[in-house]
């Protein structure tokens, strides 16, 4: 992008949002028949599916922990999910995203209820538009609840960014690629931070503002996650339709 081009026009972002505004978020729980729990999420241009299996027996067995379940998280970006075809399979980035996403969720899962077991979380990025790790964590959190995995609470995630020296909520692709910073956050409803990353440069004051901005985004996402689960359980009370996933 030409450096003289601005990310704002009359205070409004390139995609029509105000600085503190999220992209539209749509969440549906229980979309996969064969998973124990699942969730589909759209966060702006991101389209992500999460599937949860378990708690179940661990293979290979040497990974078993005698006092708790282990949690595995596999983040995978489909080769068709990005503009420039991504080489299929794991890479450094997907390992990093899987690790930090697992760590974002593990603190709320009551793993000690299930010794020698594993809870497997698969996150598939079908379409990427910046913020895929946050979308994945939001979907995985709902999928875990949908699977009936005992948890202290849900985890909600979104990023703040910095463009033209200004802090914004939930950067989209151009803001992420050509902006000055990106700060993904995940937290519980009572404010415990389970993921905090940052690239780019933020002053102390900007860091405070970015954290506060991302926190407000997480609070909005939490409400949408809760609604998706309530909708899912209302559906369960209705008679099952032919060909339904429920
Ligand atoms: N991206 C891409 N190809 C890749 C990896 C990433 O086009 O191989 C894009 C994709 O849109 C992604 C964005 O770059 O959402 C930002 O990636 P980042 O590593 O910051 O993670 P994210 O913001 O998606 O969590």
mmCIF file of C-alpha atoms and ligand atoms in Angstrom:
data_model
loop_
_atom_site.group_PDB
_atom_site.id
_atom_site.type_symbol
_atom_site.label_atom_id
_atom_site.label_comp_id
_atom_site.label_asym_id
_atom_site.label_seq_id
_atom_site.Cartn_x
_atom_site.Cartn_y
_atom_site.Cartn_z
ATOM 1 C CA UNK A 1 0.000 0.000 0.000
ATOM 2 C CA UNK A 2 1.193 3.523 -0.868
ATOM 3 C CA UNK A 3 2.483 5.118 2.330
ATOM 4 C CA UNK A 4 0.543 8.307 1.641
ATOM 5 C CA UNK A 5 -2.722 6.378 1.616
ATOM 6 C CA UNK A 6 -4.575 6.655 4.895
ATOM 7 C CA UNK A 7 -6.378 3.884 6.773
ATOM 8 C CA UNK A 8 -9.141 6.354 7.631
ATOM 9 C CA UNK A 9 -11.506 8.594 5.726
ATOM 10 C CA UNK A 10 -13.328 11.094 7.955
ATOM 11 C CA UNK A 11 -12.472 8.897 10.948
ATOM 12 C CA UNK A 12 -13.982 5.800 9.320
ATOM 13 C CA UNK A 13 -11.930 2.725 8.386
ATOM 14 C CA UNK A 14 -11.497 1.315 4.876
ATOM 15 C CA UNK A 15 -14.269 -1.246 5.440
ATOM 16 C CA UNK A 16 -16.655 1.339 6.891
ATOM 17 C CA UNK A 17 -16.060 0.600 10.593
ATOM 18 C CA UNK A 18 -15.362 3.022 13.410
ATOM 19 C CA UNK A 19 -12.007 2.475 15.209
ATOM 20 C CA UNK A 20 -13.562 0.556 18.125
ATOM 21 C CA UNK A 21 -15.931 -1.562 16.063
ATOM 22 C CA UNK A 22 -15.795 -5.345 15.522
ATOM 23 C CA UNK A 23 -16.447 -6.963 12.178
ATOM 24 C CA UNK A 24 -19.785 -8.814 11.995
ATOM 25 C CA UNK A 25 -19.593 -12.046 14.018
ATOM 26 C CA UNK A 26 -21.764 -15.093 13.377
ATOM 27 C CA UNK A 27 -21.475 -18.241 15.514
ATOM 28 C CA UNK A 28 -23.281 -21.547 15.197
ATOM 29 C CA UNK A 29 -22.730 -24.444 17.609
ATOM 30 C CA UNK A 30 -23.220 -28.121 16.805
ATOM 31 C CA UNK A 31 -22.633 -28.124 13.058
ATOM 32 C CA UNK A 32 -20.830 -31.469 12.677
ATOM 33 C CA UNK A 33 -22.568 -34.782 13.204
ATOM 34 C CA UNK A 34 -19.490 -36.901 13.928
ATOM 35 C CA UNK A 35 -17.669 -34.626 16.348
ATOM 36 C CA UNK A 36 -18.481 -34.624 20.073
ATOM 37 C CA UNK A 37 -18.731 -30.851 19.845
ATOM 38 C CA UNK A 38 -18.385 -28.382 17.008
ATOM 39 C CA UNK A 39 -18.760 -24.772 16.012
ATOM 40 C CA UNK A 40 -18.722 -22.627 12.888
ATOM 41 C CA UNK A 41 -17.721 -18.988 13.159
ATOM 42 C CA UNK A 42 -17.530 -16.056 10.802
ATOM 43 C CA UNK A 43 -15.579 -13.025 12.031
ATOM 44 C CA UNK A 44 -15.618 -10.592 9.138
ATOM 45 C CA UNK A 45 -13.998 -12.401 6.224
ATOM 46 C CA UNK A 46 -12.739 -15.294 8.403
ATOM 47 C CA UNK A 47 -14.633 -18.562 8.100
ATOM 48 C CA UNK A 48 -13.558 -21.171 10.596
ATOM 49 C CA UNK A 49 -14.792 -24.534 11.816
ATOM 50 C CA UNK A 50 -13.824 -26.208 15.102
ATOM 51 C CA UNK A 51 -14.354 -29.844 16.047
ATOM 52 C CA UNK A 52 -13.790 -31.366 19.489
ATOM 53 C CA UNK A 53 -13.325 -35.065 20.248
ATOM 54 C CA UNK A 54 -13.099 -36.499 23.720
ATOM 55 C CA UNK A 55 -12.301 -36.831 26.500
ATOM 56 C CA UNK A 56 -11.091 -40.138 25.073
ATOM 57 C CA UNK A 57 -8.194 -42.565 25.446
ATOM 58 C CA UNK A 58 -4.774 -41.141 24.532
ATOM 59 C CA UNK A 59 -2.822 -42.530 21.595
ATOM 60 C CA UNK A 60 0.122 -42.862 21.658
ATOM 61 C CA UNK A 61 -0.154 -44.069 25.246
ATOM 62 C CA UNK A 62 3.133 -42.627 26.455
ATOM 63 C CA UNK A 63 1.489 -39.181 26.264
ATOM 64 C CA UNK A 64 -0.950 -40.116 29.051
ATOM 65 C CA UNK A 65 -0.876 -38.061 32.253
ATOM 66 C CA UNK A 66 -1.942 -39.946 35.366
ATOM 67 C CA UNK A 67 -3.642 -37.010 37.052
ATOM 68 C CA UNK A 68 -5.328 -35.170 34.185
ATOM 69 C CA UNK A 69 -6.390 -35.109 30.547
ATOM 70 C CA UNK A 70 -4.046 -33.643 27.986
ATOM 71 C CA UNK A 71 -5.343 -31.104 25.482
ATOM 72 C CA UNK A 72 -4.247 -31.155 21.843
ATOM 73 C CA UNK A 73 -5.050 -28.292 19.484
ATOM 74 C CA UNK A 74 -4.433 -28.473 15.760
ATOM 75 C CA UNK A 75 -4.816 -25.234 13.814
ATOM 76 C CA UNK A 76 -4.820 -25.799 10.083
ATOM 77 C CA UNK A 77 -5.114 -23.254 7.315
ATOM 78 C CA UNK A 78 -6.694 -24.696 4.159
ATOM 79 C CA UNK A 79 -4.613 -24.076 1.050
ATOM 80 C CA UNK A 80 -7.598 -22.275 -0.525
ATOM 81 C CA UNK A 81 -8.181 -20.059 2.526
ATOM 82 C CA UNK A 82 -5.736 -17.340 1.499
ATOM 83 C CA UNK A 83 -5.106 -15.236 -1.591
ATOM 84 C CA UNK A 84 -1.774 -16.850 -2.414
ATOM 85 C CA UNK A 85 -2.290 -20.635 -2.191
ATOM 86 C CA UNK A 86 -0.855 -21.988 1.048
ATOM 87 C CA UNK A 87 1.220 -25.127 0.892
ATOM 88 C CA UNK A 88 -0.860 -27.823 2.597
ATOM 89 C CA UNK A 89 0.261 -29.263 5.915
ATOM 90 C CA UNK A 90 1.795 -27.999 9.135
ATOM 91 C CA UNK A 91 4.459 -25.304 9.197
ATOM 92 C CA UNK A 92 6.164 -23.088 11.782
ATOM 93 C CA UNK A 93 3.270 -20.655 11.882
ATOM 94 C CA UNK A 94 0.589 -23.334 12.382
ATOM 95 C CA UNK A 95 2.660 -24.924 15.185
ATOM 96 C CA UNK A 96 2.953 -21.559 16.912
ATOM 97 C CA UNK A 97 -0.757 -20.741 16.527
ATOM 98 C CA UNK A 98 -1.728 -24.240 17.751
ATOM 99 C CA UNK A 99 0.488 -23.882 20.822
ATOM 100 C CA UNK A 100 -0.713 -20.440 21.908
ATOM 101 C CA UNK A 101 -4.357 -21.350 21.194
ATOM 102 C CA UNK A 102 -4.113 -24.510 23.306
ATOM 103 C CA UNK A 103 -2.565 -22.457 26.106
ATOM 104 C CA UNK A 104 -5.411 -19.933 25.770
ATOM 105 C CA UNK A 105 -8.021 -22.644 26.435
ATOM 106 C CA UNK A 106 -6.287 -25.090 28.782
ATOM 107 C CA UNK A 107 -6.652 -22.934 31.954
ATOM 108 C CA UNK A 108 -10.473 -23.118 31.802
ATOM 109 C CA UNK A 109 -10.773 -26.869 31.049
ATOM 110 C CA UNK A 110 -11.224 -29.088 34.126
ATOM 111 C CA UNK A 111 -8.659 -31.590 32.883
ATOM 112 C CA UNK A 112 -8.231 -33.247 36.317
ATOM 113 C CA UNK A 113 -11.708 -34.819 35.885
ATOM 114 C CA UNK A 114 -10.297 -37.043 33.123
ATOM 115 C CA UNK A 115 -6.963 -38.674 34.011
ATOM 116 C CA UNK A 116 -5.163 -40.569 31.223
ATOM 117 C CA UNK A 117 -7.435 -38.998 28.576
ATOM 118 C CA UNK A 118 -7.090 -36.554 25.720
ATOM 119 C CA UNK A 119 -9.296 -33.752 24.485
ATOM 120 C CA UNK A 120 -8.593 -33.102 20.814
ATOM 121 C CA UNK A 121 -9.451 -29.775 19.226
ATOM 122 C CA UNK A 122 -9.241 -29.362 15.458
ATOM 123 C CA UNK A 123 -9.533 -25.903 13.948
ATOM 124 C CA UNK A 124 -9.825 -25.554 10.201
ATOM 125 C CA UNK A 125 -9.440 -22.141 8.600
ATOM 126 C CA UNK A 126 -11.620 -22.189 5.470
ATOM 127 C CA UNK A 127 -11.210 -18.505 4.667
ATOM 128 C CA UNK A 128 -8.663 -16.158 6.216
ATOM 129 C CA UNK A 129 -8.847 -12.395 6.614
ATOM 130 C CA UNK A 130 -6.582 -11.641 9.612
ATOM 131 C CA UNK A 131 -7.435 -12.673 13.136
ATOM 132 C CA UNK A 132 -7.752 -16.376 12.344
ATOM 133 C CA UNK A 133 -6.161 -17.436 15.648
ATOM 134 C CA UNK A 134 -8.731 -15.379 17.572
ATOM 135 C CA UNK A 135 -11.614 -16.749 15.471
ATOM 136 C CA UNK A 136 -10.257 -20.273 16.036
ATOM 137 C CA UNK A 137 -10.123 -19.820 19.823
ATOM 138 C CA UNK A 138 -13.692 -18.441 19.877
ATOM 139 C CA UNK A 139 -14.951 -21.393 17.832
ATOM 140 C CA UNK A 140 -12.959 -23.958 19.842
ATOM 141 C CA UNK A 141 -14.276 -22.576 23.118
ATOM 142 C CA UNK A 142 -17.901 -22.974 21.936
ATOM 143 C CA UNK A 143 -17.132 -26.435 20.474
ATOM 144 C CA UNK A 144 -15.695 -27.562 23.847
ATOM 145 C CA UNK A 145 -18.865 -26.434 25.610
ATOM 146 C CA UNK A 146 -20.943 -28.120 22.905
ATOM 147 C CA UNK A 147 -19.018 -31.356 23.529
ATOM 148 C CA UNK A 148 -19.969 -31.113 27.212
ATOM 149 C CA UNK A 149 -16.352 -30.796 28.317
ATOM 150 C CA UNK A 150 -16.424 -29.379 31.875
ATOM 151 C CA UNK A 151 -14.998 -25.872 31.857
ATOM 152 C CA UNK A 152 -14.783 -23.036 34.354
ATOM 153 C CA UNK A 153 -16.085 -20.645 31.690
ATOM 154 C CA UNK A 154 -15.786 -19.771 28.009
ATOM 155 C CA UNK A 155 -12.768 -18.015 26.512
ATOM 156 C CA UNK A 156 -13.293 -15.122 24.107
ATOM 157 C CA UNK A 157 -10.678 -13.670 21.811
ATOM 158 C CA UNK A 158 -10.062 -10.764 19.471
ATOM 159 C CA UNK A 159 -7.200 -8.501 18.473
ATOM 160 C CA UNK A 160 -6.495 -4.807 18.645
ATOM 161 C CA UNK A 161 -4.243 -3.162 16.068
ATOM 162 C CA UNK A 162 -2.476 0.092 15.362
ATOM 163 C CA UNK A 163 -2.877 1.960 12.082
ATOM 164 C CA UNK A 164 -1.898 5.583 11.335
ATOM 165 C CA UNK A 165 -0.852 5.802 14.992
ATOM 166 C CA UNK A 166 -4.367 5.027 16.158
ATOM 167 C CA UNK A 167 -5.581 1.960 18.093
ATOM 168 C CA UNK A 168 -8.327 -0.021 16.355
ATOM 169 C CA UNK A 169 -10.373 -3.091 17.221
ATOM 170 C CA UNK A 170 -10.262 -6.323 15.207
ATOM 171 C CA UNK A 171 -7.928 -5.472 12.278
ATOM 172 C CA UNK A 172 -8.880 -6.880 8.885
ATOM 173 C CA UNK A 173 -6.285 -8.114 6.368
ATOM 174 C CA UNK A 174 -5.038 -4.747 4.982
ATOM 175 C CA UNK A 175 -4.889 -3.200 8.455
ATOM 176 C CA UNK A 176 -2.998 -6.257 9.741
ATOM 177 C CA UNK A 177 -0.594 -6.449 6.784
ATOM 178 C CA UNK A 178 0.150 -2.753 6.335
ATOM 179 C CA UNK A 179 -0.563 -1.410 9.831
ATOM 180 C CA UNK A 180 1.929 -0.700 12.610
ATOM 181 C CA UNK A 181 0.926 -3.373 15.112
ATOM 182 C CA UNK A 182 -1.317 -6.288 15.986
ATOM 183 C CA UNK A 183 -2.187 -7.477 19.515
ATOM 184 C CA UNK A 184 -4.331 -10.621 19.833
ATOM 185 C CA UNK A 185 -5.913 -11.174 23.248
ATOM 186 C CA UNK A 186 -7.959 -13.995 24.768
ATOM 187 C CA UNK A 187 -9.682 -13.768 28.121
ATOM 188 C CA UNK A 188 -12.299 -15.260 30.401
ATOM 189 C CA UNK A 189 -15.512 -13.336 31.191
ATOM 190 C CA UNK A 190 -14.041 -12.260 34.533
ATOM 191 C CA UNK A 191 -11.005 -10.738 32.849
ATOM 192 C CA UNK A 192 -8.307 -13.422 33.243
ATOM 193 C CA UNK A 193 -6.018 -13.075 30.228
ATOM 194 C CA UNK A 194 -5.073 -16.441 28.685
ATOM 195 C CA UNK A 195 -3.413 -15.186 25.493
ATOM 196 C CA UNK A 196 -1.550 -11.979 24.810
ATOM 197 C CA UNK A 197 0.700 -11.531 21.815
ATOM 198 C CA UNK A 198 1.908 -8.458 20.030
ATOM 199 C CA UNK A 199 3.832 -7.612 16.946
ATOM 200 C CA UNK A 200 4.804 -4.110 15.923
ATOM 201 C CA UNK A 201 5.561 -1.246 18.253
ATOM 202 C CA UNK A 202 3.229 -0.030 20.992
ATOM 203 C CA UNK A 203 4.113 2.598 23.587
ATOM 204 C CA UNK A 204 3.049 1.934 27.190
ATOM 205 C CA UNK A 205 0.009 4.163 26.711
ATOM 206 C CA UNK A 206 -0.869 2.510 23.382
ATOM 207 C CA UNK A 207 -0.493 -0.928 25.005
ATOM 208 C CA UNK A 208 -3.000 0.073 27.694
ATOM 209 C CA UNK A 209 -5.416 1.410 25.090
ATOM 210 C CA UNK A 210 -5.021 -1.671 22.857
ATOM 211 C CA UNK A 211 -5.665 -4.013 25.803
ATOM 212 C CA UNK A 212 -8.754 -2.081 26.785
ATOM 213 C CA UNK A 213 -9.967 -2.028 23.163
ATOM 214 C CA UNK A 214 -9.443 -5.786 22.711
ATOM 215 C CA UNK A 215 -11.083 -6.437 26.094
ATOM 216 C CA UNK A 216 -14.247 -4.649 24.962
ATOM 217 C CA UNK A 217 -14.218 -6.754 21.772
ATOM 218 C CA UNK A 218 -13.926 -9.971 23.817
ATOM 219 C CA UNK A 219 -16.904 -8.935 25.933
ATOM 220 C CA UNK A 220 -19.058 -8.529 22.824
ATOM 221 C CA UNK A 221 -17.900 -11.860 21.428
ATOM 222 C CA UNK A 222 -18.677 -13.583 24.747
ATOM 223 C CA UNK A 223 -22.330 -12.537 24.412
ATOM 224 C CA UNK A 224 -22.495 -13.984 20.867
ATOM 225 C CA UNK A 225 -20.829 -17.245 22.020
ATOM 226 C CA UNK A 226 -23.363 -17.609 24.838
ATOM 227 C CA UNK A 227 -26.248 -16.968 22.438
ATOM 228 C CA UNK A 228 -24.923 -19.625 20.027
ATOM 229 C CA UNK A 229 -24.919 -22.196 22.839
ATOM 230 C CA UNK A 230 -28.388 -21.200 24.046
ATOM 231 C CA UNK A 231 -29.674 -21.508 20.448
ATOM 232 C CA UNK A 232 -28.045 -24.924 20.179
ATOM 233 C CA UNK A 233 -29.737 -26.193 23.322
ATOM 234 C CA UNK A 234 -33.110 -24.717 22.306
ATOM 235 C CA UNK A 235 -32.769 -26.683 19.044
ATOM 236 C CA UNK A 236 -32.057 -29.863 21.014
ATOM 237 C CA UNK A 237 -35.405 -29.508 22.759
ATOM 238 C CA UNK A 238 -37.234 -29.489 19.401
ATOM 239 C CA UNK A 239 -38.083 -32.771 17.603
ATOM 240 C CA UNK A 240 -35.177 -33.917 15.409
ATOM 241 C CA UNK A 241 -35.551 -33.178 11.689
ATOM 242 C CA UNK A 242 -34.638 -35.586 8.897
ATOM 243 C CA UNK A 243 -30.945 -35.072 7.928
ATOM 244 C CA UNK A 244 -30.286 -32.794 10.905
ATOM 245 C CA UNK A 245 -26.784 -32.619 12.453
ATOM 246 C CA UNK A 246 -28.165 -32.530 15.971
HETATM 247 N N1 LIG B 1 -1.927 -15.182 5.734
HETATM 248 C C1 LIG B 1 -1.746 -15.575 4.431
HETATM 249 N N2 LIG B 1 -0.966 -16.687 4.176
HETATM 250 C C2 LIG B 1 -0.355 -17.398 5.163
HETATM 251 C C3 LIG B 1 -0.524 -16.975 6.483
HETATM 252 C C4 LIG B 1 -1.319 -15.864 6.740
HETATM 253 O O1 LIG B 1 -2.293 -14.964 3.519
HETATM 254 O O2 LIG B 1 0.333 -18.388 4.875
HETATM 255 C C5 LIG B 1 -2.815 -14.020 6.002
HETATM 256 C C6 LIG B 1 -4.182 -14.506 6.498
HETATM 257 O O3 LIG B 1 -5.203 -13.684 5.954
HETATM 258 C C7 LIG B 1 -4.073 -14.287 7.979
HETATM 259 C C8 LIG B 1 -3.264 -13.003 8.011
HETATM 260 O O4 LIG B 1 -2.287 -13.187 6.983
HETATM 261 O O5 LIG B 1 -5.331 -14.186 8.604
HETATM 262 C C9 LIG B 1 -2.592 -12.681 9.323
HETATM 263 O O6 LIG B 1 -1.804 -13.741 9.758
HETATM 264 P P1 LIG B 1 -1.217 -13.812 11.234
HETATM 265 O O7 LIG B 1 -0.040 -14.730 11.228
HETATM 266 O O8 LIG B 1 -1.065 -12.452 11.796
HETATM 267 O O9 LIG B 1 -2.367 -14.602 12.057
HETATM 268 P P2 LIG B 1 -3.906 -14.241 12.298
HETATM 269 O O10 LIG B 1 -4.035 -12.727 12.335
HETATM 270 O O11 LIG B 1 -4.689 -14.828 11.160
HETATM 271 O O12 LIG B 1 -4.222 -14.866 13.608
#
